[in-house]
């Protein structure tokens, strides 16, 4: 077992998540949904049995035949290569209550046969789903580290929009230029009509992350969520507190910890006060006119506390709503029992918000990503949607 695996062995599900991340780095299309399916599959089978882990990963993490050889190579390198033969699919085991890891078998083609040479795997991901719904402000240091690993697997993409450009298509409007060129290549004889349609591209996503003192328990998780979002491109990230800071370039680091370190060096107002109204006006004056927010999905991740007069924030939100395709506000406090948006800043901003969602847990951030992609907002949001910009 490699040194990386040995370090992760004490953290539940860390070895499984680490393997999925390694496979993605090797070129496989391992999305967050595939990773969750992998964890659920190992829990439903026998996470202590090496054969079951092998087939759970192969059936959930491989997107096609080209990924099989890559998967076998990375599996052997990550868990420690035993026999090189590809095992036969195991017979499904009966459901078990809380699986406990034991020494597992090297894949031999005979499911369930123990092998003392096999390395020990960590505890199953039975607690992962519970952890996904926990408030990140209440997690222990070990649980925070596990949530960080899961956040690194998230992906955030905006909804697609139709552009002015056309692309070849089997159906759609007739493409006269391509049709004429085909006729000329055919000596002027009639040919099948060529068609075209408007191309599509993802909308830009703009994240405004509150790093003031009141958001300190959530800032790390929200910024790591922003880092995972920025990996896909078409995403701009700003921090707001007492200053407005663009940290998109700092988020370009592939490693989350390196990105967080670069962001910490770039942000001068970490855990300071809050001037949402003034900073939103600055964002609109400086970046909105450049087109950063025009037609984009703008997400504000903040508790809505405003030190100054709330009227500038209300005016800025109205301007932002007219400029952006959609405005989403994620508030970590929304999940608390009895919460009502009565803070002056939150109450002033809410009429111009298209979707008001929670932002306190990993599951809440996953739902936020779905809303950004165009999913239906949760019940109780102030508006059902926004008009196209």
mmCIF file of N, CA, C and O in Angstrom, residues 136-207:
data_model
loop_
_atom_site.group_PDB
_atom_site.id
_atom_site.type_symbol
_atom_site.label_atom_id
_atom_site.label_comp_id
_atom_site.label_asym_id
_atom_site.label_seq_id
_atom_site.Cartn_x
_atom_site.Cartn_y
_atom_site.Cartn_z
ATOM 1 N N UNK A 136 -21.685 22.203 8.786
ATOM 2 C CA UNK A 136 -20.224 22.196 8.786
ATOM 3 C C UNK A 136 -19.655 22.963 9.975
ATOM 4 O O UNK A 136 -18.511 22.749 10.362
ATOM 5 N N UNK A 137 -20.455 23.866 10.565
ATOM 6 C CA UNK A 137 -19.975 24.604 11.731
ATOM 7 C C UNK A 137 -19.888 23.727 12.970
ATOM 8 O O UNK A 137 -19.253 24.109 13.954
ATOM 9 N N UNK A 138 -20.510 22.542 12.946
ATOM 10 C CA UNK A 138 -20.537 21.664 14.111
ATOM 11 C C UNK A 138 -19.659 20.431 13.951
ATOM 12 O O UNK A 138 -19.702 19.532 14.787
ATOM 13 N N UNK A 139 -18.839 20.363 12.909
ATOM 14 C CA UNK A 139 -18.044 19.176 12.639
ATOM 15 C C UNK A 139 -16.734 19.207 13.418
ATOM 16 O O UNK A 139 -16.194 20.274 13.727
ATOM 17 N N UNK A 140 -16.231 18.021 13.692
ATOM 18 C CA UNK A 140 -14.908 17.904 14.293
ATOM 19 C C UNK A 140 -13.846 18.101 13.219
ATOM 20 O O UNK A 140 -14.148 18.174 12.026
ATOM 21 N N UNK A 141 -12.593 18.137 13.638
ATOM 22 C CA UNK A 141 -11.507 18.345 12.673
ATOM 23 C C UNK A 141 -11.437 17.201 11.665
ATOM 24 O O UNK A 141 -11.242 17.428 10.469
ATOM 25 N N UNK A 142 -11.617 15.956 12.133
ATOM 26 C CA UNK A 142 -11.576 14.809 11.222
ATOM 27 C C UNK A 142 -12.744 14.836 10.250
ATOM 28 O O UNK A 142 -12.600 14.521 9.060
ATOM 29 N N UNK A 143 -13.921 15.213 10.747
ATOM 30 C CA UNK A 143 -15.087 15.281 9.866
ATOM 31 C C UNK A 143 -14.945 16.410 8.850
ATOM 32 O O UNK A 143 -15.364 16.273 7.694
ATOM 33 N N UNK A 144 -14.355 17.522 9.271
ATOM 34 C CA UNK A 144 -14.122 18.610 8.318
ATOM 35 C C UNK A 144 -13.191 18.164 7.189
ATOM 36 O O UNK A 144 -13.404 18.512 6.027
ATOM 37 N N UNK A 145 -12.185 17.390 7.541
ATOM 38 C CA UNK A 145 -11.248 16.912 6.520
ATOM 39 C C UNK A 145 -11.955 15.988 5.537
ATOM 40 O O UNK A 145 -11.701 16.034 4.325
ATOM 41 N N UNK A 146 -12.857 15.157 6.032
ATOM 42 C CA UNK A 146 -13.598 14.271 5.139
ATOM 43 C C UNK A 146 -14.529 15.068 4.230
ATOM 44 O O UNK A 146 -14.652 14.773 3.035
ATOM 45 N N UNK A 147 -15.190 16.094 4.784
ATOM 46 C CA UNK A 147 -16.057 16.940 3.967
ATOM 47 C C UNK A 147 -15.245 17.665 2.891
ATOM 48 O O UNK A 147 -15.699 17.845 1.767
ATOM 49 N N UNK A 148 -14.014 18.065 3.237
ATOM 50 C CA UNK A 148 -13.161 18.725 2.241
ATOM 51 C C UNK A 148 -12.877 17.807 1.071
ATOM 52 O O UNK A 148 -12.876 18.239 -0.086
ATOM 53 N N UNK A 149 -12.651 16.535 1.351
ATOM 54 C CA UNK A 149 -12.401 15.590 0.263
ATOM 55 C C UNK A 149 -13.633 15.429 -0.622
ATOM 56 O O UNK A 149 -13.537 15.328 -1.844
ATOM 57 N N UNK A 150 -14.800 15.392 0.008
ATOM 58 C CA UNK A 150 -16.029 15.253 -0.777
ATOM 59 C C UNK A 150 -16.335 16.527 -1.561
ATOM 60 O O UNK A 150 -16.848 16.466 -2.681
ATOM 61 N N UNK A 151 -16.024 17.687 -0.985
ATOM 62 C CA UNK A 151 -16.235 18.935 -1.705
ATOM 63 C C UNK A 151 -15.369 19.007 -2.949
ATOM 64 O O UNK A 151 -15.771 19.591 -3.965
ATOM 65 N N UNK A 152 -14.171 18.421 -2.890
ATOM 66 C CA UNK A 152 -13.276 18.457 -4.041
ATOM 67 C C UNK A 152 -13.851 17.708 -5.236
ATOM 68 O O UNK A 152 -13.418 17.925 -6.371
ATOM 69 N N UNK A 153 -14.836 16.826 -4.992
ATOM 70 C CA UNK A 153 -15.430 16.057 -6.086
ATOM 71 C C UNK A 153 -16.647 16.743 -6.695
ATOM 72 O O UNK A 153 -17.183 16.260 -7.686
ATOM 73 N N UNK A 154 -17.074 17.858 -6.112
ATOM 74 C CA UNK A 154 -18.248 18.550 -6.644
ATOM 75 C C UNK A 154 -17.913 19.228 -7.965
ATOM 76 O O UNK A 154 -16.756 19.544 -8.260
ATOM 77 N N UNK A 155 -18.932 19.465 -8.750
ATOM 78 C CA UNK A 155 -18.780 20.198 -10.005
ATOM 79 C C UNK A 155 -19.962 21.147 -10.133
ATOM 80 O O UNK A 155 -21.096 20.797 -9.824
ATOM 81 N N UNK A 156 -19.680 22.363 -10.562
ATOM 82 C CA UNK A 156 -20.728 23.373 -10.711
ATOM 83 C C UNK A 156 -20.646 23.942 -12.112
ATOM 84 O O UNK A 156 -19.603 24.474 -12.516
ATOM 85 N N UNK A 157 -21.720 23.824 -12.846
ATOM 86 C CA UNK A 157 -21.792 24.381 -14.189
ATOM 87 C C UNK A 157 -23.107 25.131 -14.338
ATOM 88 O O UNK A 157 -24.133 24.697 -13.830
ATOM 89 N N UNK A 158 -23.050 26.227 -15.023
ATOM 90 C CA UNK A 158 -24.249 27.004 -15.248
ATOM 91 C C UNK A 158 -25.131 26.383 -16.312
ATOM 92 O O UNK A 158 -24.698 25.504 -17.068
ATOM 93 N N UNK A 159 -26.374 26.827 -16.408
ATOM 94 C CA UNK A 159 -27.241 26.323 -17.476
ATOM 95 C C UNK A 159 -26.722 26.763 -18.832
ATOM 96 O O UNK A 159 -26.026 27.772 -18.960
ATOM 97 N N UNK A 160 -27.045 25.998 -19.854
ATOM 98 C CA UNK A 160 -26.584 26.345 -21.195
ATOM 99 C C UNK A 160 -27.460 27.461 -21.762
ATOM 100 O O UNK A 160 -28.623 27.622 -21.388
ATOM 101 N N UNK A 161 -26.846 28.249 -22.625
ATOM 102 C CA UNK A 161 -27.586 29.296 -23.326
ATOM 103 C C UNK A 161 -27.286 29.188 -24.814
ATOM 104 O O UNK A 161 -26.218 28.730 -25.228
ATOM 105 N N UNK A 162 -28.230 29.600 -25.622
ATOM 106 C CA UNK A 162 -28.052 29.579 -27.073
ATOM 107 C C UNK A 162 -27.288 30.818 -27.503
ATOM 108 O O UNK A 162 -27.610 31.939 -27.102
ATOM 109 N N UNK A 163 -26.268 30.624 -28.315
ATOM 110 C CA UNK A 163 -25.448 31.723 -28.784
ATOM 111 C C UNK A 163 -25.886 32.157 -30.187
ATOM 112 O O UNK A 163 -26.739 31.522 -30.817
ATOM 113 N N UNK A 164 -25.285 33.237 -30.676
ATOM 114 C CA UNK A 164 -25.605 33.721 -32.027
ATOM 115 C C UNK A 164 -24.941 32.865 -33.099
ATOM 116 O O UNK A 164 -25.355 32.895 -34.261
ATOM 117 N N UNK A 165 -23.925 32.124 -32.749
ATOM 118 C CA UNK A 165 -23.243 31.286 -33.724
ATOM 119 C C UNK A 165 -24.068 30.053 -34.061
ATOM 120 O O UNK A 165 -24.850 29.575 -33.259
ATOM 121 N N UNK A 166 -23.838 29.555 -35.272
ATOM 122 C CA UNK A 166 -24.513 28.332 -35.727
ATOM 123 C C UNK A 166 -23.496 27.205 -35.837
ATOM 124 O O UNK A 166 -22.319 27.438 -36.066
ATOM 125 N N UNK A 167 -23.984 26.000 -35.696
ATOM 126 C CA UNK A 167 -23.146 24.822 -35.866
ATOM 127 C C UNK A 167 -23.881 23.816 -36.733
ATOM 128 O O UNK A 167 -25.129 23.806 -36.793
ATOM 129 N N UNK A 168 -23.142 22.963 -37.464
ATOM 130 C CA UNK A 168 -23.811 21.951 -38.298
ATOM 131 C C UNK A 168 -24.679 21.029 -37.465
ATOM 132 O O UNK A 168 -24.344 20.695 -36.326
ATOM 133 N N UNK A 169 -25.799 20.631 -38.026
ATOM 134 C CA UNK A 169 -26.728 19.758 -37.311
ATOM 135 C C UNK A 169 -27.493 18.918 -38.314
ATOM 136 O O UNK A 169 -27.542 19.222 -39.515
ATOM 137 N N UNK A 170 -28.090 17.837 -37.831
ATOM 138 C CA UNK A 170 -28.886 16.984 -38.702
ATOM 139 C C UNK A 170 -30.254 17.583 -38.968
ATOM 140 O O UNK A 170 -30.878 17.297 -39.989
ATOM 141 N N UNK A 171 -30.716 18.384 -38.028
ATOM 142 C CA UNK A 171 -32.023 19.027 -38.192
ATOM 143 C C UNK A 171 -31.868 20.511 -37.925
ATOM 144 O O UNK A 171 -30.835 20.968 -37.466
ATOM 145 N N UNK A 172 -32.930 21.248 -38.192
ATOM 146 C CA UNK A 172 -32.890 22.680 -37.961
ATOM 147 C C UNK A 172 -33.063 23.449 -39.259
ATOM 148 O O UNK A 172 -33.554 22.920 -40.270
ATOM 149 N N UNK A 173 -32.630 24.710 -39.237
ATOM 150 C CA UNK A 173 -32.779 25.544 -40.426
ATOM 151 C C UNK A 173 -31.773 25.133 -41.491
ATOM 152 O O UNK A 173 -30.724 24.566 -41.212
ATOM 153 N N UNK A 174 -32.109 25.424 -42.739
ATOM 154 C CA UNK A 174 -31.223 25.082 -43.847
ATOM 155 C C UNK A 174 -29.974 25.952 -43.823
ATOM 156 O O UNK A 174 -30.038 27.155 -43.587
ATOM 157 N N UNK A 175 -28.835 25.316 -44.071
ATOM 158 C CA UNK A 175 -27.551 26.025 -44.139
ATOM 159 C C UNK A 175 -27.213 26.219 -45.611
ATOM 160 O O UNK A 175 -26.691 25.303 -46.270
ATOM 161 N N UNK A 176 -27.493 27.417 -46.179
ATOM 162 C CA UNK A 176 -27.297 27.595 -47.634
ATOM 163 C C UNK A 176 -25.843 27.477 -48.064
ATOM 164 O O UNK A 176 -25.552 26.914 -49.118
ATOM 165 N N UNK A 177 -24.915 27.986 -47.260
ATOM 166 C CA UNK A 177 -23.513 27.937 -47.668
ATOM 167 C C UNK A 177 -22.997 26.512 -47.758
ATOM 168 O O UNK A 177 -22.363 26.118 -48.739
ATOM 169 N N UNK A 178 -23.256 25.729 -46.752
ATOM 170 C CA UNK A 178 -22.796 24.337 -46.780
ATOM 171 C C UNK A 178 -23.506 23.553 -47.869
ATOM 172 O O UNK A 178 -22.912 22.664 -48.502
ATOM 173 N N UNK A 179 -24.770 23.868 -48.103
ATOM 174 C CA UNK A 179 -25.503 23.175 -49.158
ATOM 175 C C UNK A 179 -24.919 23.493 -50.526
ATOM 176 O O UNK A 179 -24.708 22.599 -51.358
ATOM 177 N N UNK A 180 -24.622 24.775 -50.790
ATOM 178 C CA UNK A 180 -24.057 25.168 -52.081
ATOM 179 C C UNK A 180 -22.673 24.566 -52.269
ATOM 180 O O UNK A 180 -22.324 24.083 -53.366
ATOM 181 N N UNK A 181 -21.847 24.586 -51.221
ATOM 182 C CA UNK A 181 -20.523 23.993 -51.348
ATOM 183 C C UNK A 181 -20.609 22.499 -51.656
ATOM 184 O O UNK A 181 -19.815 21.969 -52.453
ATOM 185 N N UNK A 182 -21.560 21.819 -51.045
ATOM 186 C CA UNK A 182 -21.733 20.394 -51.337
ATOM 187 C C UNK A 182 -22.170 20.182 -52.789
ATOM 188 O O UNK A 182 -21.723 19.229 -53.443
ATOM 189 N N UNK A 183 -23.022 21.060 -53.297
ATOM 190 C CA UNK A 183 -23.444 20.949 -54.700
ATOM 191 C C UNK A 183 -22.270 21.170 -55.637
ATOM 192 O O UNK A 183 -22.120 20.471 -56.659
ATOM 193 N N UNK A 184 -21.398 22.141 -55.317
ATOM 194 C CA UNK A 184 -20.235 22.395 -56.175
ATOM 195 C C UNK A 184 -19.283 21.206 -56.174
ATOM 196 O O UNK A 184 -18.705 20.863 -57.214
ATOM 197 N N UNK A 185 -19.101 20.595 -55.000
ATOM 198 C CA UNK A 185 -18.249 19.405 -54.964
ATOM 199 C C UNK A 185 -18.854 18.260 -55.760
ATOM 200 O O UNK A 185 -18.145 17.367 -56.212
ATOM 201 N N UNK A 186 -20.164 18.288 -55.923
ATOM 202 C CA UNK A 186 -20.873 17.219 -56.635
ATOM 203 C C UNK A 186 -21.134 17.585 -58.092
ATOM 204 O O UNK A 186 -21.987 16.989 -58.742
ATOM 205 N N UNK A 187 -20.431 18.597 -58.585
ATOM 206 C CA UNK A 187 -20.594 18.979 -59.988
ATOM 207 C C UNK A 187 -21.882 19.708 -60.277
ATOM 208 O O UNK A 187 -22.355 19.714 -61.419
ATOM 209 N N UNK A 188 -22.468 20.326 -59.290
ATOM 210 C CA UNK A 188 -23.698 21.072 -59.495
ATOM 211 C C UNK A 188 -24.963 20.243 -59.396
ATOM 212 O O UNK A 188 -26.073 20.781 -59.521
ATOM 213 N N UNK A 189 -24.808 18.954 -59.141
ATOM 214 C CA UNK A 189 -25.974 18.093 -59.003
ATOM 215 C C UNK A 189 -26.653 18.332 -57.652
ATOM 216 O O UNK A 189 -25.995 18.710 -56.678
ATOM 217 N N UNK A 190 -27.963 18.116 -57.580
ATOM 218 C CA UNK A 190 -28.665 18.292 -56.298
ATOM 219 C C UNK A 190 -28.108 17.342 -55.232
ATOM 220 O O UNK A 190 -27.712 16.215 -55.524
ATOM 221 N N UNK A 191 -28.058 17.841 -54.045
ATOM 222 C CA UNK A 191 -27.577 17.046 -52.903
ATOM 223 C C UNK A 191 -28.573 17.189 -51.762
ATOM 224 O O UNK A 191 -29.501 18.024 -51.814
ATOM 225 N N UNK A 192 -28.349 16.404 -50.733
ATOM 226 C CA UNK A 192 -29.186 16.513 -49.546
ATOM 227 C C UNK A 192 -28.927 17.863 -48.871
ATOM 228 O O UNK A 192 -27.780 18.303 -48.751
ATOM 229 N N UNK A 193 -29.996 18.511 -48.458
ATOM 230 C CA UNK A 193 -29.864 19.813 -47.809
ATOM 231 C C UNK A 193 -29.054 19.687 -46.527
ATOM 232 O O UNK A 193 -29.195 18.730 -45.766
ATOM 233 N N UNK A 194 -28.181 20.672 -46.302
ATOM 234 C CA UNK A 194 -27.429 20.751 -45.056
ATOM 235 C C UNK A 194 -28.186 21.644 -44.076
ATOM 236 O O UNK A 194 -28.837 22.608 -44.475
ATOM 237 N N UNK A 195 -28.077 21.316 -42.793
ATOM 238 C CA UNK A 195 -28.824 22.049 -41.773
ATOM 239 C C UNK A 195 -27.859 22.611 -40.734
ATOM 240 O O UNK A 195 -26.696 22.192 -40.623
ATOM 241 N N UNK A 196 -28.345 23.562 -39.976
ATOM 242 C CA UNK A 196 -27.566 24.154 -38.897
ATOM 243 C C UNK A 196 -28.500 24.548 -37.765
ATOM 244 O O UNK A 196 -29.723 24.662 -37.958
ATOM 245 N N UNK A 197 -27.925 24.765 -36.609
ATOM 246 C CA UNK A 197 -28.691 25.221 -35.464
ATOM 247 C C UNK A 197 -27.794 26.088 -34.591
ATOM 248 O O UNK A 197 -26.560 26.060 -34.714
ATOM 249 N N UNK A 198 -28.403 26.861 -33.740
ATOM 250 C CA UNK A 198 -27.638 27.747 -32.876
ATOM 251 C C UNK A 198 -26.857 26.937 -31.855
ATOM 252 O O UNK A 198 -27.370 26.008 -31.240
ATOM 253 N N UNK A 199 -25.582 27.305 -31.683
ATOM 254 C CA UNK A 199 -24.729 26.602 -30.727
ATOM 255 C C UNK A 199 -25.107 26.970 -29.305
ATOM 256 O O UNK A 199 -25.738 28.007 -29.055
ATOM 257 N N UNK A 200 -24.723 26.112 -28.386
ATOM 258 C CA UNK A 200 -25.001 26.340 -26.975
ATOM 259 C C UNK A 200 -23.690 26.356 -26.201
ATOM 260 O O UNK A 200 -22.722 25.671 -26.565
ATOM 261 N N UNK A 201 -23.655 27.132 -25.135
ATOM 262 C CA UNK A 201 -22.501 27.165 -24.246
ATOM 263 C C UNK A 201 -22.985 27.436 -22.834
ATOM 264 O O UNK A 201 -24.051 28.038 -22.634
ATOM 265 N N UNK A 202 -22.239 27.009 -21.830
ATOM 266 C CA UNK A 202 -22.689 27.250 -20.447
ATOM 267 C C UNK A 202 -22.678 28.731 -20.103
ATOM 268 O O UNK A 202 -21.811 29.485 -20.548
ATOM 269 N N UNK A 203 -23.636 29.152 -19.327
ATOM 270 C CA UNK A 203 -23.634 30.519 -18.822
ATOM 271 C C UNK A 203 -22.533 30.684 -17.781
ATOM 272 O O UNK A 203 -22.171 29.746 -17.087
ATOM 273 N N UNK A 204 -22.033 31.888 -17.694
ATOM 274 C CA UNK A 204 -21.049 32.191 -16.675
ATOM 275 C C UNK A 204 -21.704 32.135 -15.294
ATOM 276 O O UNK A 204 -22.852 32.541 -15.119
ATOM 277 N N UNK A 205 -20.966 31.635 -14.321
ATOM 278 C CA UNK A 205 -21.414 31.599 -12.928
ATOM 279 C C UNK A 205 -20.503 32.529 -12.136
ATOM 280 O O UNK A 205 -19.275 32.452 -12.249
ATOM 281 N N UNK A 206 -21.092 33.426 -11.359
ATOM 282 C CA UNK A 206 -20.342 34.361 -10.527
ATOM 283 C C UNK A 206 -20.675 34.064 -9.072
ATOM 284 O O UNK A 206 -21.852 34.071 -8.684
ATOM 285 N N UNK A 207 -19.648 33.787 -8.271
ATOM 286 C CA UNK A 207 -19.820 33.482 -6.855
ATOM 287 C C UNK A 207 -19.287 34.641 -6.022
ATOM 288 O O UNK A 207 -18.132 35.047 -6.189
#
